[in-house]
mmCIF file of C-alpha atoms in Angstrom:
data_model
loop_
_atom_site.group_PDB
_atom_site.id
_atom_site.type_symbol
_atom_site.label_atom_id
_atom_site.label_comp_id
_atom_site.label_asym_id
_atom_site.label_seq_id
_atom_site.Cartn_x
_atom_site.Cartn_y
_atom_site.Cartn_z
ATOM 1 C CA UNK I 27 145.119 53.368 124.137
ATOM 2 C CA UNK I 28 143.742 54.369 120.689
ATOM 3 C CA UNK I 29 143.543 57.802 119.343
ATOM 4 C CA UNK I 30 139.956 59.112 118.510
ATOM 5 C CA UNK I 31 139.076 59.556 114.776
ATOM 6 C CA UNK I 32 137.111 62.421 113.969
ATOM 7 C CA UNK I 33 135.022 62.140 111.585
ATOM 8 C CA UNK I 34 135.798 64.728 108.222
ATOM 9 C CA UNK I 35 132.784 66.877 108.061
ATOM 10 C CA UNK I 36 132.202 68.642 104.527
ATOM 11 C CA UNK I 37 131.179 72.159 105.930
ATOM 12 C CA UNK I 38 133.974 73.153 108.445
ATOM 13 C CA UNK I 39 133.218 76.944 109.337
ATOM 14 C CA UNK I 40 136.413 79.583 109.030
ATOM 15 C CA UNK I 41 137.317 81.641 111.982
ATOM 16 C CA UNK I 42 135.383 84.613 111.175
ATOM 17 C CA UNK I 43 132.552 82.456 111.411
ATOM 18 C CA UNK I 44 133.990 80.227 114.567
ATOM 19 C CA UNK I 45 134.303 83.766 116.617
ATOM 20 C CA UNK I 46 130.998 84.994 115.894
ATOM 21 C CA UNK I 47 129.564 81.765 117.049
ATOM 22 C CA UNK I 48 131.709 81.794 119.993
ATOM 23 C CA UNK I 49 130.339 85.230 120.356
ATOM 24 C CA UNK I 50 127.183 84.735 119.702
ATOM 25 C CA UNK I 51 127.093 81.547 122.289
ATOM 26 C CA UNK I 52 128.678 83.912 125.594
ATOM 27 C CA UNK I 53 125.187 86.048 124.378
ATOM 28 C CA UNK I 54 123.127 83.189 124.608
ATOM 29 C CA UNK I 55 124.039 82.152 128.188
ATOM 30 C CA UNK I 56 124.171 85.434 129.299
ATOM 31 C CA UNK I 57 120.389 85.468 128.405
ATOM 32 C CA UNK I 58 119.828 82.483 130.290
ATOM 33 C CA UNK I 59 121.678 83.593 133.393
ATOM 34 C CA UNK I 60 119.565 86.704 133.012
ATOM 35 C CA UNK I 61 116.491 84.247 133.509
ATOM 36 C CA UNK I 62 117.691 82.622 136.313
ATOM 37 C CA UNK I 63 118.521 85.688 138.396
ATOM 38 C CA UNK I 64 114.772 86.507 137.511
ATOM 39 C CA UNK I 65 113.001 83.321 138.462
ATOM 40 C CA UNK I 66 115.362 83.483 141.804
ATOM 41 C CA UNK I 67 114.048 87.217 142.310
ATOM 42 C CA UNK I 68 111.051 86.369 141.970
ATOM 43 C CA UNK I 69 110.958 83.513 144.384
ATOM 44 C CA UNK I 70 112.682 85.601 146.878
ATOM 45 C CA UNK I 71 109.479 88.306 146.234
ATOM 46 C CA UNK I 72 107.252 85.423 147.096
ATOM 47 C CA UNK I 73 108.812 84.376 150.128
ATOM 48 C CA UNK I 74 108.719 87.555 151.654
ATOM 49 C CA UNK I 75 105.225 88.008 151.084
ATOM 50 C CA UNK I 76 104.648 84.827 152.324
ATOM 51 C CA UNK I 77 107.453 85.965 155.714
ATOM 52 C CA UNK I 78 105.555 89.067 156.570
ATOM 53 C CA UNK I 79 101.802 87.315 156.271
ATOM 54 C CA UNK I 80 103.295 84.724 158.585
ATOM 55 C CA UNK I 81 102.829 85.652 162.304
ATOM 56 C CA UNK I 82 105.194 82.815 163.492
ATOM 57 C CA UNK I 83 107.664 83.558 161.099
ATOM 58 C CA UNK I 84 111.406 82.448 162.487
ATOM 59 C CA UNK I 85 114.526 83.783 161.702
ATOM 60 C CA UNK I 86 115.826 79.339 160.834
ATOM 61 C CA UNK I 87 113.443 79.898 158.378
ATOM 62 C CA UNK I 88 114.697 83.234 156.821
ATOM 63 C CA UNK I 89 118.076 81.760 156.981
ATOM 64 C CA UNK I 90 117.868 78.842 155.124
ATOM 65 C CA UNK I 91 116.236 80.444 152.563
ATOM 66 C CA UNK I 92 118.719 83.074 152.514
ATOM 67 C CA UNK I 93 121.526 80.027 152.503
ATOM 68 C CA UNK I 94 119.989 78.692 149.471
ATOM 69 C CA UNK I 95 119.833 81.739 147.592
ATOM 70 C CA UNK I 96 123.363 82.505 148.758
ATOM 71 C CA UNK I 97 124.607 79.027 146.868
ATOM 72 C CA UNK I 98 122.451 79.807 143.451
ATOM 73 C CA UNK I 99 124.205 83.712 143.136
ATOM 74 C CA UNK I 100 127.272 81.606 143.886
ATOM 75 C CA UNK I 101 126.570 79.073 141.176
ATOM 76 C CA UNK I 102 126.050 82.006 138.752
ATOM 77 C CA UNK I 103 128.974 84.334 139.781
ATOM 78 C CA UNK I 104 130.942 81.112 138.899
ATOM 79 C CA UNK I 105 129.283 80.831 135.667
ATOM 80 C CA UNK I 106 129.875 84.908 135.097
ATOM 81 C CA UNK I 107 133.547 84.411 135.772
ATOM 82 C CA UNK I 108 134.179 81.558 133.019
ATOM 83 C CA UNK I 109 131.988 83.515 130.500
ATOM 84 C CA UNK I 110 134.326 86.580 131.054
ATOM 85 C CA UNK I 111 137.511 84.277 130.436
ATOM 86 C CA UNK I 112 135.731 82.843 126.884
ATOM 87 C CA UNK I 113 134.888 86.689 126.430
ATOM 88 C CA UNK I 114 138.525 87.760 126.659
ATOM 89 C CA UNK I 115 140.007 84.756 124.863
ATOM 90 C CA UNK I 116 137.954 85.036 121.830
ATOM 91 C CA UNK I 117 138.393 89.019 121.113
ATOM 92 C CA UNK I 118 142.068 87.919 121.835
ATOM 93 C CA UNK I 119 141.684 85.557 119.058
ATOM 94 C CA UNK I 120 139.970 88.668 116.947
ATOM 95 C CA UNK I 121 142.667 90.757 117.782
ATOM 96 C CA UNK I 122 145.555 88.479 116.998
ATOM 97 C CA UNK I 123 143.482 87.841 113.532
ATOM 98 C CA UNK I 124 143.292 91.742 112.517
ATOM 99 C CA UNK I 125 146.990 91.812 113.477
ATOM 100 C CA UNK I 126 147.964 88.827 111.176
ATOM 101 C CA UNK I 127 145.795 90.498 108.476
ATOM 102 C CA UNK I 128 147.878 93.725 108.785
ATOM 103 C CA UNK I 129 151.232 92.263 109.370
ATOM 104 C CA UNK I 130 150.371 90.464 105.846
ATOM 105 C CA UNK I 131 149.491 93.013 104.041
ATOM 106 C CA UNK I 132 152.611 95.235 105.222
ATOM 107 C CA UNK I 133 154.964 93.197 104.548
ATOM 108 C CA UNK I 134 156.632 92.973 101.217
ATOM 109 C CA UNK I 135 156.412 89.370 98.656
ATOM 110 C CA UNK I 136 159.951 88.329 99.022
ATOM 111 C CA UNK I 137 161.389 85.710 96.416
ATOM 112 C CA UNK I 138 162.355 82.202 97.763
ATOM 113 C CA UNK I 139 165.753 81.459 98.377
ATOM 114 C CA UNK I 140 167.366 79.477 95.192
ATOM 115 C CA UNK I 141 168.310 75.640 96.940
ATOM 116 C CA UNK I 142 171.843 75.480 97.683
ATOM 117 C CA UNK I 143 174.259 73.919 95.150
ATOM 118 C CA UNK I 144 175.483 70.208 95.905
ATOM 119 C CA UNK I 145 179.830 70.219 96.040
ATOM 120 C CA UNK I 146 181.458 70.317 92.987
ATOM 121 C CA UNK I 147 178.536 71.874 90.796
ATOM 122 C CA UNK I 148 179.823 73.789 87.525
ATOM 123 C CA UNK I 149 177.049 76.190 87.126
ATOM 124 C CA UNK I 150 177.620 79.977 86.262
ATOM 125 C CA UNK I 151 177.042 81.100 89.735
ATOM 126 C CA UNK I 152 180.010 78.703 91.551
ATOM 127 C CA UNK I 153 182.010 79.251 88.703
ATOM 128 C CA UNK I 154 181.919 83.440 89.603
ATOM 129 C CA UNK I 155 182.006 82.460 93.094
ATOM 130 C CA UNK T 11 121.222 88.210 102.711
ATOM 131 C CA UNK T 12 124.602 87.391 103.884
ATOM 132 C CA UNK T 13 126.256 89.904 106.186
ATOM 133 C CA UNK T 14 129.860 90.954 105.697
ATOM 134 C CA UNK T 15 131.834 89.235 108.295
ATOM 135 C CA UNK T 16 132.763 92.487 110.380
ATOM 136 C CA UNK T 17 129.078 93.965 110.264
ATOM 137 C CA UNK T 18 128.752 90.241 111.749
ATOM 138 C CA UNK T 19 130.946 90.548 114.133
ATOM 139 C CA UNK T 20 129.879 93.637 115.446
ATOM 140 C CA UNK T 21 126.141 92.480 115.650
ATOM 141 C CA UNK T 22 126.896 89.717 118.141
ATOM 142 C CA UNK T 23 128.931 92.185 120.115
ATOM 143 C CA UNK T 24 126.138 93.949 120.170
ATOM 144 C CA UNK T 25 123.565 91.168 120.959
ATOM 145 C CA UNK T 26 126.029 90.594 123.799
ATOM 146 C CA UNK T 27 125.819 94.007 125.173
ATOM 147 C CA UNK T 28 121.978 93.262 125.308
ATOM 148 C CA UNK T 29 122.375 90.142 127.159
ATOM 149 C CA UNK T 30 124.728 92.488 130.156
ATOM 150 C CA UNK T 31 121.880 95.282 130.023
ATOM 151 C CA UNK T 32 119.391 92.530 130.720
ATOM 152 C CA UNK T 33 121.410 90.635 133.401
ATOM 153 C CA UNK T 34 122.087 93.692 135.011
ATOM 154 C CA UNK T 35 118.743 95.190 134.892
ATOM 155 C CA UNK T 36 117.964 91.812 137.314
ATOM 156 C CA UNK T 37 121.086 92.411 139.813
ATOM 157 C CA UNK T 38 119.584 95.866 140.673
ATOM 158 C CA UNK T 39 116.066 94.068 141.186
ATOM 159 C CA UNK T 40 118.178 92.007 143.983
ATOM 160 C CA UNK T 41 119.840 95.379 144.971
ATOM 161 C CA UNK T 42 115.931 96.358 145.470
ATOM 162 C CA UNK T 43 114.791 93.308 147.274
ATOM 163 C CA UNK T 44 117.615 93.098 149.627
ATOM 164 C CA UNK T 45 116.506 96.372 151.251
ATOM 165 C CA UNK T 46 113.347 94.351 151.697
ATOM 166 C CA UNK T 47 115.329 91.490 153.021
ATOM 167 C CA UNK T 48 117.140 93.601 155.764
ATOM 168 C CA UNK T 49 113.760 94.897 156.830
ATOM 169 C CA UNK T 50 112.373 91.085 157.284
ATOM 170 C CA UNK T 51 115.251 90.721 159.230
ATOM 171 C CA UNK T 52 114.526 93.517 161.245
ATOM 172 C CA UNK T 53 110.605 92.772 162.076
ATOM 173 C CA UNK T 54 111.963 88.882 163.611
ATOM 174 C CA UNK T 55 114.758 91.002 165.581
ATOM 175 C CA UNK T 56 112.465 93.526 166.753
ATOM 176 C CA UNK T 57 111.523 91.845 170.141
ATOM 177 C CA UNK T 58 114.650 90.768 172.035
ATOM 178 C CA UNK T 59 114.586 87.048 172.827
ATOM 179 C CA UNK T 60 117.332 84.615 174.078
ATOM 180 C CA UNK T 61 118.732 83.502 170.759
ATOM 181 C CA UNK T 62 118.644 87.338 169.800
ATOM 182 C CA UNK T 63 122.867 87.394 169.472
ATOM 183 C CA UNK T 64 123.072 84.099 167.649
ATOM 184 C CA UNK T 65 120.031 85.104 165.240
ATOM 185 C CA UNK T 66 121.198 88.318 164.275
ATOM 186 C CA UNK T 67 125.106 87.275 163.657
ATOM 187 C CA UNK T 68 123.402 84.473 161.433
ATOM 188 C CA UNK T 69 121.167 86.716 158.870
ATOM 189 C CA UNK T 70 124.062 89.295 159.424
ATOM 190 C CA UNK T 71 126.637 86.808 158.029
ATOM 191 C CA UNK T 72 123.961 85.774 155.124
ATOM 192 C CA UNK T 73 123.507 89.213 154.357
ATOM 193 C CA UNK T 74 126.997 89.903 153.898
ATOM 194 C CA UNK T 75 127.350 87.138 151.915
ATOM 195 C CA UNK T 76 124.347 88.202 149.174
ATOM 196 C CA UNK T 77 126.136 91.389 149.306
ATOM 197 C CA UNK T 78 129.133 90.236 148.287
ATOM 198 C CA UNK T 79 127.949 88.048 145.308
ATOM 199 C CA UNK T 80 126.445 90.772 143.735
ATOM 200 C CA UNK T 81 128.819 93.202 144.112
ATOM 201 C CA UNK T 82 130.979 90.677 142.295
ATOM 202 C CA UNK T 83 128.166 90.158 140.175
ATOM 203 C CA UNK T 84 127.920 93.855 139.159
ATOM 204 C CA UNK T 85 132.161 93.903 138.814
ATOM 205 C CA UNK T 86 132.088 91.317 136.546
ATOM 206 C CA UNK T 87 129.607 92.881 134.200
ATOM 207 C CA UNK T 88 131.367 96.019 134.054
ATOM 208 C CA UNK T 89 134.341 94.105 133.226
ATOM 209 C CA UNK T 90 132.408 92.426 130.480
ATOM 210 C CA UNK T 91 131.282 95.898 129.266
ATOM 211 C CA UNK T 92 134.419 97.690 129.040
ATOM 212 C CA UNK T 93 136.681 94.125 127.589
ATOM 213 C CA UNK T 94 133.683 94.635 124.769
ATOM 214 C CA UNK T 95 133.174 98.840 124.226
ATOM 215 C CA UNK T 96 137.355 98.405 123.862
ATOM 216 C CA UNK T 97 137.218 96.265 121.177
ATOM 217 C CA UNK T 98 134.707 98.393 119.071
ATOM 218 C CA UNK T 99 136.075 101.217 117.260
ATOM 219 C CA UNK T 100 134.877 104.468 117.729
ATOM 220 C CA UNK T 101 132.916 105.852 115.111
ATOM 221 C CA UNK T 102 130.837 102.659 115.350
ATOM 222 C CA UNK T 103 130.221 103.818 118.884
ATOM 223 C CA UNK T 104 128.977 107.366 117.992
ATOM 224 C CA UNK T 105 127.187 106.695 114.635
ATOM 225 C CA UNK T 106 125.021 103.403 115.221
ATOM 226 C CA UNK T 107 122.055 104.132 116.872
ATOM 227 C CA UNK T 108 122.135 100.504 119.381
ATOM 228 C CA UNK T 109 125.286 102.361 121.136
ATOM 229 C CA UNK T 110 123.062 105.014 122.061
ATOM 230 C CA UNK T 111 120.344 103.099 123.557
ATOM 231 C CA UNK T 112 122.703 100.904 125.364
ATOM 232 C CA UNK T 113 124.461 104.070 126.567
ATOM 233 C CA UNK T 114 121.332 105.604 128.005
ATOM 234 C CA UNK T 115 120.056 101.997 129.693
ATOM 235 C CA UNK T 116 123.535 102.056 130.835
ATOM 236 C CA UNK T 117 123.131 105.150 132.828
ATOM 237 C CA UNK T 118 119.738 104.710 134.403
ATOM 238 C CA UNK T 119 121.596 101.072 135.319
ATOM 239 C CA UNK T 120 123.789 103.579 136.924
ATOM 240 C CA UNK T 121 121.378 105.586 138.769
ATOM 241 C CA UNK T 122 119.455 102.621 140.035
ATOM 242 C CA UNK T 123 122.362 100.904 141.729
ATOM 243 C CA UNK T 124 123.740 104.246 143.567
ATOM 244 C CA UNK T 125 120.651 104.818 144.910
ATOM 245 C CA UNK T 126 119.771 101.151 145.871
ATOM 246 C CA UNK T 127 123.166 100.799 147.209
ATOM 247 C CA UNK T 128 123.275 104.329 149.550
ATOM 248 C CA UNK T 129 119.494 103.333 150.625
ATOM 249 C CA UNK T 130 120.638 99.911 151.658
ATOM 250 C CA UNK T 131 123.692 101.406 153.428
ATOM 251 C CA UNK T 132 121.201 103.848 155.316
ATOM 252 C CA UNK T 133 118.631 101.336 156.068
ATOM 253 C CA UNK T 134 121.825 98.634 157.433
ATOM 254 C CA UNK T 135 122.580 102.276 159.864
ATOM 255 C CA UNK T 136 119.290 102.367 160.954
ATOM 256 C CA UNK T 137 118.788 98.587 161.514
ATOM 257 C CA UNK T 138 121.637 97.429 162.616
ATOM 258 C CA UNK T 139 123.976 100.013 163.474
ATOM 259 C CA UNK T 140 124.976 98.629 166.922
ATOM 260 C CA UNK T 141 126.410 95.456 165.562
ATOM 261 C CA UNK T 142 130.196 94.663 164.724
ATOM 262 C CA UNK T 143 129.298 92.431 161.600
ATOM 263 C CA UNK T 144 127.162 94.743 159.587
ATOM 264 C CA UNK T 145 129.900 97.330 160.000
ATOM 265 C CA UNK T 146 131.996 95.034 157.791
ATOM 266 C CA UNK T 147 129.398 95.372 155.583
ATOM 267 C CA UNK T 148 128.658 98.542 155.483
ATOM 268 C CA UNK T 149 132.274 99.075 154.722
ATOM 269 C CA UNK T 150 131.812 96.789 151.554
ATOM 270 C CA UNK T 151 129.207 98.429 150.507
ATOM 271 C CA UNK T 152 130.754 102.013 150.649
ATOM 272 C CA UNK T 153 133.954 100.527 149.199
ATOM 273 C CA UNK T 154 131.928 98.681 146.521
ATOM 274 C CA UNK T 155 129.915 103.067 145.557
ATOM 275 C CA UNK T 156 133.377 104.239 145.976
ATOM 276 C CA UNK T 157 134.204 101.554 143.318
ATOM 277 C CA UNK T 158 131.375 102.160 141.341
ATOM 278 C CA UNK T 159 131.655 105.609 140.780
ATOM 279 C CA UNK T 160 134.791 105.385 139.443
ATOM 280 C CA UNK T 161 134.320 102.725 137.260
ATOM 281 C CA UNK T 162 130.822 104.110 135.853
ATOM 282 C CA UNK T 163 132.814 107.544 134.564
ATOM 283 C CA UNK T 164 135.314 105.178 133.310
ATOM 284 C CA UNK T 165 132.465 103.333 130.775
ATOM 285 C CA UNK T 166 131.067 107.104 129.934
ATOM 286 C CA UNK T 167 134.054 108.329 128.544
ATOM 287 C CA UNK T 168 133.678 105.214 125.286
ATOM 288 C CA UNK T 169 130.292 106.990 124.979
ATOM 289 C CA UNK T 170 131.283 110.818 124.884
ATOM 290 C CA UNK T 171 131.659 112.772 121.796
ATOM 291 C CA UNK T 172 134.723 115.505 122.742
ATOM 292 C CA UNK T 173 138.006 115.173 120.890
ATOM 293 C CA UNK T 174 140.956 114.192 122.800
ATOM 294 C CA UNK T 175 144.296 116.328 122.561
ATOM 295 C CA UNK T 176 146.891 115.846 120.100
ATOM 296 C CA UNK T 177 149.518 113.714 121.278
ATOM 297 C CA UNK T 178 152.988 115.275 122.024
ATOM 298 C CA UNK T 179 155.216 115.178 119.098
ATOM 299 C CA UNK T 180 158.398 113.482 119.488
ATOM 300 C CA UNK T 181 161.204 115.519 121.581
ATOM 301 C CA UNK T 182 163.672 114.630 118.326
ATOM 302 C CA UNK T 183 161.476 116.055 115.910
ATOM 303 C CA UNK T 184 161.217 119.520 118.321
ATOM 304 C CA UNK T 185 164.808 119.648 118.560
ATOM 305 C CA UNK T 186 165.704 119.036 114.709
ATOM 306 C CA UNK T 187 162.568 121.856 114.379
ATOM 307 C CA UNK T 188 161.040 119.410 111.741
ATOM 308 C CA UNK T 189 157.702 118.897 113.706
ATOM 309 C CA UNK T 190 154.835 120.634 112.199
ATOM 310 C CA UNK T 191 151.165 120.661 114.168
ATOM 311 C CA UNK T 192 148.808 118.947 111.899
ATOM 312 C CA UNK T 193 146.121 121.035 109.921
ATOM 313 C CA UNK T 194 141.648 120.605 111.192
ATOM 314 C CA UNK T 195 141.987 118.806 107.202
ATOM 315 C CA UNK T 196 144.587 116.538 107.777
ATOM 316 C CA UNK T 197 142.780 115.433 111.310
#
């Protein structure tokens, strides 16, 4: 089995801009969620209009009408739950950012260690050692 | 005009506060329409036939289920509210004017469901009250207000204006006598 090669793309966005999107998608499908829940409301308005005009309404039929409303709030609880995961994960990823930031900035430029000396060297610093 | 990354940031948090406010302006809609629901219910129930047990366990059982997907419809979204009102410091909260209209959605949000959900509880009484089932749910559903309540004062306090008390100094710093209460300037 081969690896996949991914193509280089010339505009690769940072993570500021990587969150925000990620962000700014969990928004997006929140909104469309939001228009589901409508369209099913308003279905569910219609059909009891419809129920009460009915004189030979059943309960089957209230039922399965309930059932299937039952398995689209299901659907969309589901949907709710993984959104709240990506939520959490990406203001993780914020906070673990701003924490890098500040660690950075705290902490003091220390000098690189010198590489150590092979055996047998003569320079001024094995010679006071 | 490009936006500083944190003004950025803080917009889409916003934008996703929106998106709750809208998605839970529909959940109370179903909180509505279910008292409508239990009513239907009620009309096919209202003259006893020979399937009346089975009938009325069924829609009992479906009701209980709808109730329970939005109640953990309605958790999750004030999960999603508070994981995002955390992250948002507070002067942001208090200054920009989107908090404010958010905050005041928030609590007619608030108003709406308590009353939807103690009129549905009183309607399941009067409906059903004789039937094992819908006690469970009206269990859930006072569980779920009890819930609510709590939780609702919970996403206020990101929202309110008073100061919170100092912190306690250190004990070490009372014993050495080194501790001095901060000045209104230095605060």
């Amino acid at each position: 089995m081969s690896m996949p090669i991914v193509p280089k793309q010339p505009h690769r966005p940072d993570l500021d801009k990587v969150i925000i999107d990620l962000l700014e998608s969990i928004a997006l499908e929140e909104v469309a969620l939001s228009h589901l829940l409508n369209a099913e409301a308003e279905k569910i308005q219609s059909f009891l209009c419809k129920f009460h005009e009915d004189h030979k309404a059943d309960y089957v039929k209230l039922i399965s009408f309930n059932n299937s409303v039952n398995s689209t709030l299901s659907s969309i609880v589901m949907k709710e739950f993984l959104l709240l995961r990506k939520l959490e994960t990406t203001l993780q990823i914020t906070d673990e950012k701003v924490c890098k930031k500040k660690d950075h900035k705290d902490k003091p430029h220390r000098k690189k260690c010198p590489p150590l000396c092979p055996p047998g060297c003569k320079c001024d610093e094995c010679k006071q050692a | 005009m490009i936006m500083p990354p944190d003004q950025h940031l803080c917009e889409s948090k916003t934008f996703i506060l929106k998106a709750i406010d809208q998605l839970e302006s529909s959940v109370i809609q179903y909180f509505r329409l279910s008292e409508k629901m239990i009513e239907a219910s009620y009309v096919i129930h209202s003259d006893q036939d020979q399937d009346y047990e089975t009938s009325l366990f069924k829609t009992a059982c479906c009701l209980r289920s709808f109730f329970s997907y939005l109640i953990e419809l309605q958790e999750i979204l004030m999960k999603k509210k508070t994981v995002i009102l955390y992250t948002i410091s507070r002067e942001d909260i208090l200054q920009q004017p989107q908090f404010s209209v958010f905050h005041q959605n928030s609590i007619q949000h608030q108003e709406a469901v308590k009353a939807c959900l103690e009129s549905n509880i009183k309607s399941i009484i009067t409906h059903y009250a004789w039937f094992k089932d819908i006690y469970i749910m009206k269990e859930q559903l006072e569980e779920f207000l009890h819930y609510y309540k709590l939780k609702k004062n919970m996403l206020n306090v990101y929202f309110e204006e008073e100061m919170y008390p100092e912190p306690s100094p250190p004990l070490l710093n009372i014993a050495k006598g080194s501790y001095k209460r901060r000045t209104d300037t230095q605060r």
